[in-house]
mmCIF file of C-alpha atoms in Angstrom:
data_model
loop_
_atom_site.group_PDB
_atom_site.id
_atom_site.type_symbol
_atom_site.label_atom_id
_atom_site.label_comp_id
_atom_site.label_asym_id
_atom_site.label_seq_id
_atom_site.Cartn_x
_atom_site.Cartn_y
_atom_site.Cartn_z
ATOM 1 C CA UNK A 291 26.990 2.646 -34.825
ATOM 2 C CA UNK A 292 26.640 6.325 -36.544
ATOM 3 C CA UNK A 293 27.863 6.905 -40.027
ATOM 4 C CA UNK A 294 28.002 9.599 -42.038
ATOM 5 C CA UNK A 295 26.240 10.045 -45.395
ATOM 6 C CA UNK A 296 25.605 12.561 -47.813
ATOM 7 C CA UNK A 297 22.157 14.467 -48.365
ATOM 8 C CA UNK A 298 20.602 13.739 -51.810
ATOM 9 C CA UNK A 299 19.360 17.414 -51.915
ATOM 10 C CA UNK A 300 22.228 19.464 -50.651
ATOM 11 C CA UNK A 301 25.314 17.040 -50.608
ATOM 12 C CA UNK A 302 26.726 17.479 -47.626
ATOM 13 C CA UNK A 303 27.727 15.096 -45.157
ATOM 14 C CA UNK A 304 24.961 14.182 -42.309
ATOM 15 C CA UNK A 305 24.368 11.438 -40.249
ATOM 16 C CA UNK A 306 22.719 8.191 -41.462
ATOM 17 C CA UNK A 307 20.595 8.315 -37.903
ATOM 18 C CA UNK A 308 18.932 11.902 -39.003
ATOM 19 C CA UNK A 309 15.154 12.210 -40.196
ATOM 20 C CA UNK A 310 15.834 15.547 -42.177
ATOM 21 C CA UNK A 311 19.010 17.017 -43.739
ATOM 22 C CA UNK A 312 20.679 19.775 -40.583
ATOM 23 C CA UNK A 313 21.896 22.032 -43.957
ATOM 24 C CA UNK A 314 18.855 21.903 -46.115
ATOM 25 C CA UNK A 315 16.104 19.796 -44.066
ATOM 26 C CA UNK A 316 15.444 17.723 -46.784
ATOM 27 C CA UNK A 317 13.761 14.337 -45.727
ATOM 28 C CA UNK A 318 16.026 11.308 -45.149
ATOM 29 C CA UNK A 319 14.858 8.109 -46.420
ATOM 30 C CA UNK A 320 14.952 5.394 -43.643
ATOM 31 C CA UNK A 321 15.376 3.169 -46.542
ATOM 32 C CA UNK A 322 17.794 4.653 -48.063
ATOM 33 C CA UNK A 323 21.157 2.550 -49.950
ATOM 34 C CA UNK A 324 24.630 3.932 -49.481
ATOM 35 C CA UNK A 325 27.370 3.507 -51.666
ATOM 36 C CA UNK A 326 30.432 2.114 -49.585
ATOM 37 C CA UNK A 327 32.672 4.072 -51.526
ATOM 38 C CA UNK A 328 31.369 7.688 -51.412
ATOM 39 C CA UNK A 329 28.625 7.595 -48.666
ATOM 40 C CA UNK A 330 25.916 9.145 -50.890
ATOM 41 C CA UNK A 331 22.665 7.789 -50.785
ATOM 42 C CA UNK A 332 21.687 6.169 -54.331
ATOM 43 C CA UNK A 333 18.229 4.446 -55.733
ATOM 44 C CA UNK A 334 16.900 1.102 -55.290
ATOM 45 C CA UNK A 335 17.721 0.196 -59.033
ATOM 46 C CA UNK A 336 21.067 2.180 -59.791
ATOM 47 C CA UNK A 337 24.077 -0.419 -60.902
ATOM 48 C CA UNK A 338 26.556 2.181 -60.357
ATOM 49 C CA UNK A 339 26.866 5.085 -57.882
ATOM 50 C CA UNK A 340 25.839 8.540 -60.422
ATOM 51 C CA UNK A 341 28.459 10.193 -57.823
ATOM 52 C CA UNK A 342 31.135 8.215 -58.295
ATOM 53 C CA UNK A 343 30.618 5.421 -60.236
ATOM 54 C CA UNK A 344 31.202 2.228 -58.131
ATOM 55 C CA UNK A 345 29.325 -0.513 -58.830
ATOM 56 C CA UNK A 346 27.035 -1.276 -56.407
ATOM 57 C CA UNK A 347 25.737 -4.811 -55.414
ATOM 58 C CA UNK A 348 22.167 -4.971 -55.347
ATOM 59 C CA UNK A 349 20.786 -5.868 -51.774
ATOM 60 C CA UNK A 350 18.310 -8.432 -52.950
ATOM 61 C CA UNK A 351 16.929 -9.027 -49.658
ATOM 62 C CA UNK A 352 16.398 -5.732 -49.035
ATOM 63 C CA UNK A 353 13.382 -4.351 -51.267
ATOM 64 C CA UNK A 354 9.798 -4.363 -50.201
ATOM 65 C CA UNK A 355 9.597 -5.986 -53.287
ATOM 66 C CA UNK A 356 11.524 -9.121 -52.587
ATOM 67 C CA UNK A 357 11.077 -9.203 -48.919
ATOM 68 C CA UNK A 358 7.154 -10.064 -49.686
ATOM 69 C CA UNK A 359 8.393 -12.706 -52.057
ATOM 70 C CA UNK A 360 10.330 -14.103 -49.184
ATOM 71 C CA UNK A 361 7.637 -13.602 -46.300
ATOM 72 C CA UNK A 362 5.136 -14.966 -49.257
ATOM 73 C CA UNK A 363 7.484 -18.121 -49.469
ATOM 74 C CA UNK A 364 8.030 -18.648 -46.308
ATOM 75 C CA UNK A 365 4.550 -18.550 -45.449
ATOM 76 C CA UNK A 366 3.949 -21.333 -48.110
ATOM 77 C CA UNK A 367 6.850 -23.316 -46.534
ATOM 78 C CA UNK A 368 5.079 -23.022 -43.132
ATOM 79 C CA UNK A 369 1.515 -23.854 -44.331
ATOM 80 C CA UNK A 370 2.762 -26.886 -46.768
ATOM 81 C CA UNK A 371 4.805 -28.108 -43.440
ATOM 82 C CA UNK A 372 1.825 -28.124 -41.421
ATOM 83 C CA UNK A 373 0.012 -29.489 -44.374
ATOM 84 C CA UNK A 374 2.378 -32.279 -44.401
ATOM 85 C CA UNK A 375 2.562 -32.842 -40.564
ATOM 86 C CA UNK A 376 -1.424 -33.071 -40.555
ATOM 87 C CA UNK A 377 -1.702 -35.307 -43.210
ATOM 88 C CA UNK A 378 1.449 -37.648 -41.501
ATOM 89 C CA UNK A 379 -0.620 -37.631 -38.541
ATOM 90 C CA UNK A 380 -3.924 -38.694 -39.964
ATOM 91 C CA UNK A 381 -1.765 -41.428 -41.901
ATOM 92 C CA UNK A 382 -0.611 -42.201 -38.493
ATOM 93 C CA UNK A 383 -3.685 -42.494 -36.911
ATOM 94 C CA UNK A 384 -5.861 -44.454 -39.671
ATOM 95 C CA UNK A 385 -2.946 -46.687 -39.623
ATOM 96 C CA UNK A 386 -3.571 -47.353 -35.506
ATOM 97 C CA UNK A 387 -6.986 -47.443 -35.649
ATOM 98 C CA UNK A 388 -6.774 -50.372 -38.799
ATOM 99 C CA UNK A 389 -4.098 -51.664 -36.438
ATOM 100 C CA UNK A 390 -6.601 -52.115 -33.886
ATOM 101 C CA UNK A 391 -9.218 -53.570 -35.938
ATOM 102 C CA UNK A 392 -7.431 -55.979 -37.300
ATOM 103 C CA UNK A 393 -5.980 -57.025 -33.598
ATOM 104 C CA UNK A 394 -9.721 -56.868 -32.156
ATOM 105 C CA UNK A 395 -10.456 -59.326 -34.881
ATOM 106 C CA UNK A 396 -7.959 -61.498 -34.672
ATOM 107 C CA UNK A 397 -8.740 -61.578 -30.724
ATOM 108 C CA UNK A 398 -12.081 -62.641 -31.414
ATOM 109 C CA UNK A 399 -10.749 -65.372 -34.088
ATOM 110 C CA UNK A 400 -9.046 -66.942 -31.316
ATOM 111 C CA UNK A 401 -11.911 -66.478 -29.016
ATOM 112 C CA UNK A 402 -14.189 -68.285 -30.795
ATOM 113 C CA UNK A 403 -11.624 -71.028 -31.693
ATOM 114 C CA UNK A 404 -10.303 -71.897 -28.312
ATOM 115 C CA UNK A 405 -13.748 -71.785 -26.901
ATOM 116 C CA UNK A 406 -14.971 -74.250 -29.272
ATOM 117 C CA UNK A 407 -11.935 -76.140 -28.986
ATOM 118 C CA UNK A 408 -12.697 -76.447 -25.275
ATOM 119 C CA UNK A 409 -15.851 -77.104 -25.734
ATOM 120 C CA UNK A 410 -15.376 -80.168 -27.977
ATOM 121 C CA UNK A 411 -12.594 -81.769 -25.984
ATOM 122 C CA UNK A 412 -15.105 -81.504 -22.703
ATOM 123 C CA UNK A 413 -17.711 -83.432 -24.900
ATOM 124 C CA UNK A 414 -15.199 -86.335 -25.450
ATOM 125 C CA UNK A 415 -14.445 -85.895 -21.947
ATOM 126 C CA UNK A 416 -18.001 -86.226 -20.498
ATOM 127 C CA UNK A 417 -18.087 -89.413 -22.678
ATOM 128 C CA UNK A 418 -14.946 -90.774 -20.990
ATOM 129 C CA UNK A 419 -16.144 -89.760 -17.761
ATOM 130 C CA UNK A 420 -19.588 -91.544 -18.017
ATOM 131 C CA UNK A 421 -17.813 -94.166 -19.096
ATOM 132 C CA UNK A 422 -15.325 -94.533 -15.841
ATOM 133 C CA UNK A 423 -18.320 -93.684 -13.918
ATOM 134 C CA UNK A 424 -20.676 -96.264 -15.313
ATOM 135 C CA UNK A 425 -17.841 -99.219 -15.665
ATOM 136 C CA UNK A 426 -16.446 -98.225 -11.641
ATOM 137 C CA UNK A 427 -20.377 -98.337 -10.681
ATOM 138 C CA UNK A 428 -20.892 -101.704 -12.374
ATOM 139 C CA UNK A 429 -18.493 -103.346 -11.232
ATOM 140 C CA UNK A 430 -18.850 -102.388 -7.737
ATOM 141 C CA UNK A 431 -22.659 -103.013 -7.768
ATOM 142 C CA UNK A 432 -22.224 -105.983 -9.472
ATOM 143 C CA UNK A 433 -24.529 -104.326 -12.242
ATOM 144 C CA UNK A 434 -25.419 -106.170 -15.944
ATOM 145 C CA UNK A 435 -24.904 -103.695 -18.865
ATOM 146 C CA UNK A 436 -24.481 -104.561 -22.322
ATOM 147 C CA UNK A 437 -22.241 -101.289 -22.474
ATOM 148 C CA UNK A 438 -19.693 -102.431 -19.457
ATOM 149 C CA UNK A 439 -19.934 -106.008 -19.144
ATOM 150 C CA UNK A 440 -17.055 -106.456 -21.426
ATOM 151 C CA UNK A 441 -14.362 -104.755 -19.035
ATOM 152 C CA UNK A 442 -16.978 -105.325 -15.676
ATOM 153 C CA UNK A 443 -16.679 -109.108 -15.889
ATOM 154 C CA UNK A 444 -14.445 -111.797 -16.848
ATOM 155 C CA UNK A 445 -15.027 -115.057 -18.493
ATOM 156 C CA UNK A 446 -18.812 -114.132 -17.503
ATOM 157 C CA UNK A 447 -17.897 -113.207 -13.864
ATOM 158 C CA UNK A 448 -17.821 -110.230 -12.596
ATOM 159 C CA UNK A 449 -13.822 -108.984 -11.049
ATOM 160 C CA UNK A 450 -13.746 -109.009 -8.034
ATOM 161 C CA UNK A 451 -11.395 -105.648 -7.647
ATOM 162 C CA UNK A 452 -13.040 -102.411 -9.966
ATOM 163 C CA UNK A 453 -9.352 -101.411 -10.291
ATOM 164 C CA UNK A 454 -8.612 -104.562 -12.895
ATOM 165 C CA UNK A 455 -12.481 -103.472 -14.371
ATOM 166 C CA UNK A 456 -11.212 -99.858 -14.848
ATOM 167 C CA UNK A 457 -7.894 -101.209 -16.070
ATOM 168 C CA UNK A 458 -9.895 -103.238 -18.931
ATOM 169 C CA UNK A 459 -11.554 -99.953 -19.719
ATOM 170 C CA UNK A 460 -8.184 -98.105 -20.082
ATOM 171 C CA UNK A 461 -6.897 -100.823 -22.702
ATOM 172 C CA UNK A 462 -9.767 -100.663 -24.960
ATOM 173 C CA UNK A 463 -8.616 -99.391 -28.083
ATOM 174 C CA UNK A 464 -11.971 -97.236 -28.621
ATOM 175 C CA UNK A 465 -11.415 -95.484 -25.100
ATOM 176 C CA UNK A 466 -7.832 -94.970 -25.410
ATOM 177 C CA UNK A 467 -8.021 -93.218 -28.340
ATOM 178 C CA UNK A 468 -11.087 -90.743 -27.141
ATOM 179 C CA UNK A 469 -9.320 -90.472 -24.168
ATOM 180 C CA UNK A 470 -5.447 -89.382 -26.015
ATOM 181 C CA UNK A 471 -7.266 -86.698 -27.873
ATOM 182 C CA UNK A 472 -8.461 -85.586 -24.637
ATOM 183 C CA UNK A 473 -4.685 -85.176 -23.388
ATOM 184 C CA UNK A 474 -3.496 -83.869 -26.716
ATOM 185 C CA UNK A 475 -5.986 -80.904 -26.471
ATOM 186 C CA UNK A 476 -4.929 -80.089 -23.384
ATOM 187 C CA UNK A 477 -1.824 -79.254 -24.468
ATOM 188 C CA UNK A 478 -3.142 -77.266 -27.542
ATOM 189 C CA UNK A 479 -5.549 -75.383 -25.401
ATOM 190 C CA UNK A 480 -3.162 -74.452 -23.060
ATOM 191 C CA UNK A 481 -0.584 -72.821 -26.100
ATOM 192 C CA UNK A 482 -3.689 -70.942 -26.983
ATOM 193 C CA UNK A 483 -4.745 -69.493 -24.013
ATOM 194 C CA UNK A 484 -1.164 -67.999 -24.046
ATOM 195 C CA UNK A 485 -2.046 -66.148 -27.023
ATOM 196 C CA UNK A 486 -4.894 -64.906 -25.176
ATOM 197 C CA UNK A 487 -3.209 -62.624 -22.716
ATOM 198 C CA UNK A 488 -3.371 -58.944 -23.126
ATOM 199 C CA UNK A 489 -6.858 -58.805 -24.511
ATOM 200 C CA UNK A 490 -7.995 -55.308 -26.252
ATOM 201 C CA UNK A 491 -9.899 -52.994 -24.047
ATOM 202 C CA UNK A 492 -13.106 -54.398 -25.124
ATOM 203 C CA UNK A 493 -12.583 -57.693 -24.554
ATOM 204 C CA UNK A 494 -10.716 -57.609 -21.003
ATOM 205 C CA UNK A 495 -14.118 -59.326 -19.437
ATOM 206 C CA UNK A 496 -14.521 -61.721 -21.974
ATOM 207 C CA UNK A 497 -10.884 -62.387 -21.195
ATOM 208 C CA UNK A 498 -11.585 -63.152 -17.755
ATOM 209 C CA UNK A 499 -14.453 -65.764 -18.209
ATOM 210 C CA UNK A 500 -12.119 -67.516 -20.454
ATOM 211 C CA UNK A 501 -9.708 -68.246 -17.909
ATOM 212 C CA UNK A 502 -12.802 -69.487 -15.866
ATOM 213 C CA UNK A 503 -13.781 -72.023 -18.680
ATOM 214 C CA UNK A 504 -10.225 -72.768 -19.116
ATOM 215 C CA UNK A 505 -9.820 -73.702 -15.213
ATOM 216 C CA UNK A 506 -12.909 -75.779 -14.926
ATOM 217 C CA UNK A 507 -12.161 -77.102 -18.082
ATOM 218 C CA UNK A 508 -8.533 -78.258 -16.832
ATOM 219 C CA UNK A 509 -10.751 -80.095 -13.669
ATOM 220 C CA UNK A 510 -12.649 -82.097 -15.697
ATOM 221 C CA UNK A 511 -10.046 -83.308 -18.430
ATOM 222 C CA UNK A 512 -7.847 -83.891 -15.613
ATOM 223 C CA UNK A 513 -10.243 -86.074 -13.862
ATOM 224 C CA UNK A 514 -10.803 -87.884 -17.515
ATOM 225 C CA UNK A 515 -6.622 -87.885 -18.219
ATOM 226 C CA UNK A 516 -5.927 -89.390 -14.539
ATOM 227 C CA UNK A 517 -9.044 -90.681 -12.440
ATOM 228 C CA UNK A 518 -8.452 -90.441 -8.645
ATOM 229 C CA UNK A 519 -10.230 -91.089 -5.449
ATOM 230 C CA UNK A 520 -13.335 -93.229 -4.498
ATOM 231 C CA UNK A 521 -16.207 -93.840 -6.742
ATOM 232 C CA UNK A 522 -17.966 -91.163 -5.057
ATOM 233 C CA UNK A 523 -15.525 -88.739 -4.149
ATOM 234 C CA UNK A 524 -14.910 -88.746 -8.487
ATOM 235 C CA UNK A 525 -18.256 -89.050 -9.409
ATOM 236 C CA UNK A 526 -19.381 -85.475 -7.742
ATOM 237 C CA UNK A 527 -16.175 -83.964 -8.837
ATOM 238 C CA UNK A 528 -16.786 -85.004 -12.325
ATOM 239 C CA UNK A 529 -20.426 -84.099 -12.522
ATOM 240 C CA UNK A 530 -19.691 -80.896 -10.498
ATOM 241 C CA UNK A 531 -16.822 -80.033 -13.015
ATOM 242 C CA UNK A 532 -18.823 -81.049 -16.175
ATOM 243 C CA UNK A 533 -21.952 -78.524 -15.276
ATOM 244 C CA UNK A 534 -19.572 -75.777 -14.519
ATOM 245 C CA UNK A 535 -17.732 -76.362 -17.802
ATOM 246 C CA UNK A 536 -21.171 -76.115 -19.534
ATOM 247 C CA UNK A 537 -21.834 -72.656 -17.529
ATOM 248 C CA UNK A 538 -18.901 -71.416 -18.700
ATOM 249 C CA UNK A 539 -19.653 -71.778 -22.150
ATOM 250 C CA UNK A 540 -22.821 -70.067 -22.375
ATOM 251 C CA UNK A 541 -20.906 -67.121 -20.747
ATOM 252 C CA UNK A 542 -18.549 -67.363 -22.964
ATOM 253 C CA UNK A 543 -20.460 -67.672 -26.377
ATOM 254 C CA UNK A 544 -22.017 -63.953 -25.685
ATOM 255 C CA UNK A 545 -18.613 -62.787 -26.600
ATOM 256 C CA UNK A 546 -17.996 -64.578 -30.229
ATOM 257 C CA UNK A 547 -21.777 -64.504 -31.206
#
């Protein structure tokens, strides 16, 4: 929209849109203020119009002066809100990556615990295995052994059925008790290993031959917890079970070494 202004040479009335003055050609400032009252143009500092003395607000925002303040500020707005966002980020990312750490060693906390956990309980159940093995054999065989004669025979003869020998075995305070804490870590095992699902990248593998030590480790405290089958039948089972469980470990001890 055109208006009409007053050249600051000449005074007459020309349009705001003109480069130079069509009475005089003096220069137009592109620039220029206008007072709203008289349409002359006035100077950047004047209070008051000199032609007709209105007072005339001061356009803060628009001197060169003052708009290089502002484009300075906002400048310093934009580079402290990067500032800010770069430094939130690396706060963000330290805090992940201690995060992490802290997981990957807790992981390998639990690693090392339920391994040797495992581990322990297959000793006591190797010892309750020989133990079924060597009182079943015994008795069957008819076999003398300081070790088994006490649940193998009865009033110095040997029983005639190895289920009442095996029986004898199972009441013995000594066995019962190794044989509980079997059972019991079972159970505690198998709470663990729920902790032990979604590994951290790194230890996805070691992950997996856990849950192969875990299985075989299940077969042969099972075997220990409820003995099945014919001497022989349990006997390979047992010994097949026990070597595996052994196997396992080794693989397993790579990862908490």
């Amino acid at each position: 929209e055109m208006a009409m202004i007053r050249c600051e040479k000449c005074n007459e009335l020309i349009s705001d849109k003109s480069t130079n003055c069509v009475h005089c050609g003096y220069p137009v400032k592109s620039n220029h203020r206008i007072c709203k009252e008289c349409g002359n143009i006035i100077g950047e500092d004047e209070k008051t119009c000199h032609f007709c003395g209105c007072p005339v607000k001061k356009d803060w925002f628009g001197s060169k002066r003052n708009k290089l303040i502002i484009l300075l500020v906002l400048v310093l707005f934009v580079g402290a809100a990067v500032g800010i966002g770069k430094y939130t980020e690396n706060k963000r990312i330290e805090a992940q990556k201690l995060a992490a750490e802290k997981k990957r060693k807790e992981y390998k906390n639990n690693l090392n615990l339920i391994s040797s956990t495992m581990i322990s309980s297959a000793v006591n159940a190797e010892k309750c295995g020989n133990k079924i093995k060597a009182v079943w054999y015994n008795c069957i065989f008819e076999k003398s052994d300081p070790e088994t004669d006490e649940f193998t025979k009865h009033n110095g003869v040997f029983r005639s059925d190895f289920n009442d020998a095996l029986s004898a075995l199972f009441a013995d305070s000594s066995y019962s008790e190794l044989s509980d804490g079997v059972e019991q870590t079972q159970s505690e095992v198998t709470t663990m290993m729920n902790k032990m699902k979604n590994p951290p990248k790194e230890y996805a593998e070691a992950y997996d031959t856990l849950k192969t030590l875990y299985d075989d480790y299940l077969s042969l405290t099972n075997m220990v917890v409820n003995p099945s089958g014919s001497y022989e039948t349990f006997s390979k089972s047992f010994t097949e079970a026990d070597t595996l469980t052994a196997k396992d470990y080794k693989k397993i001890a790579a990862y908490i070494n």
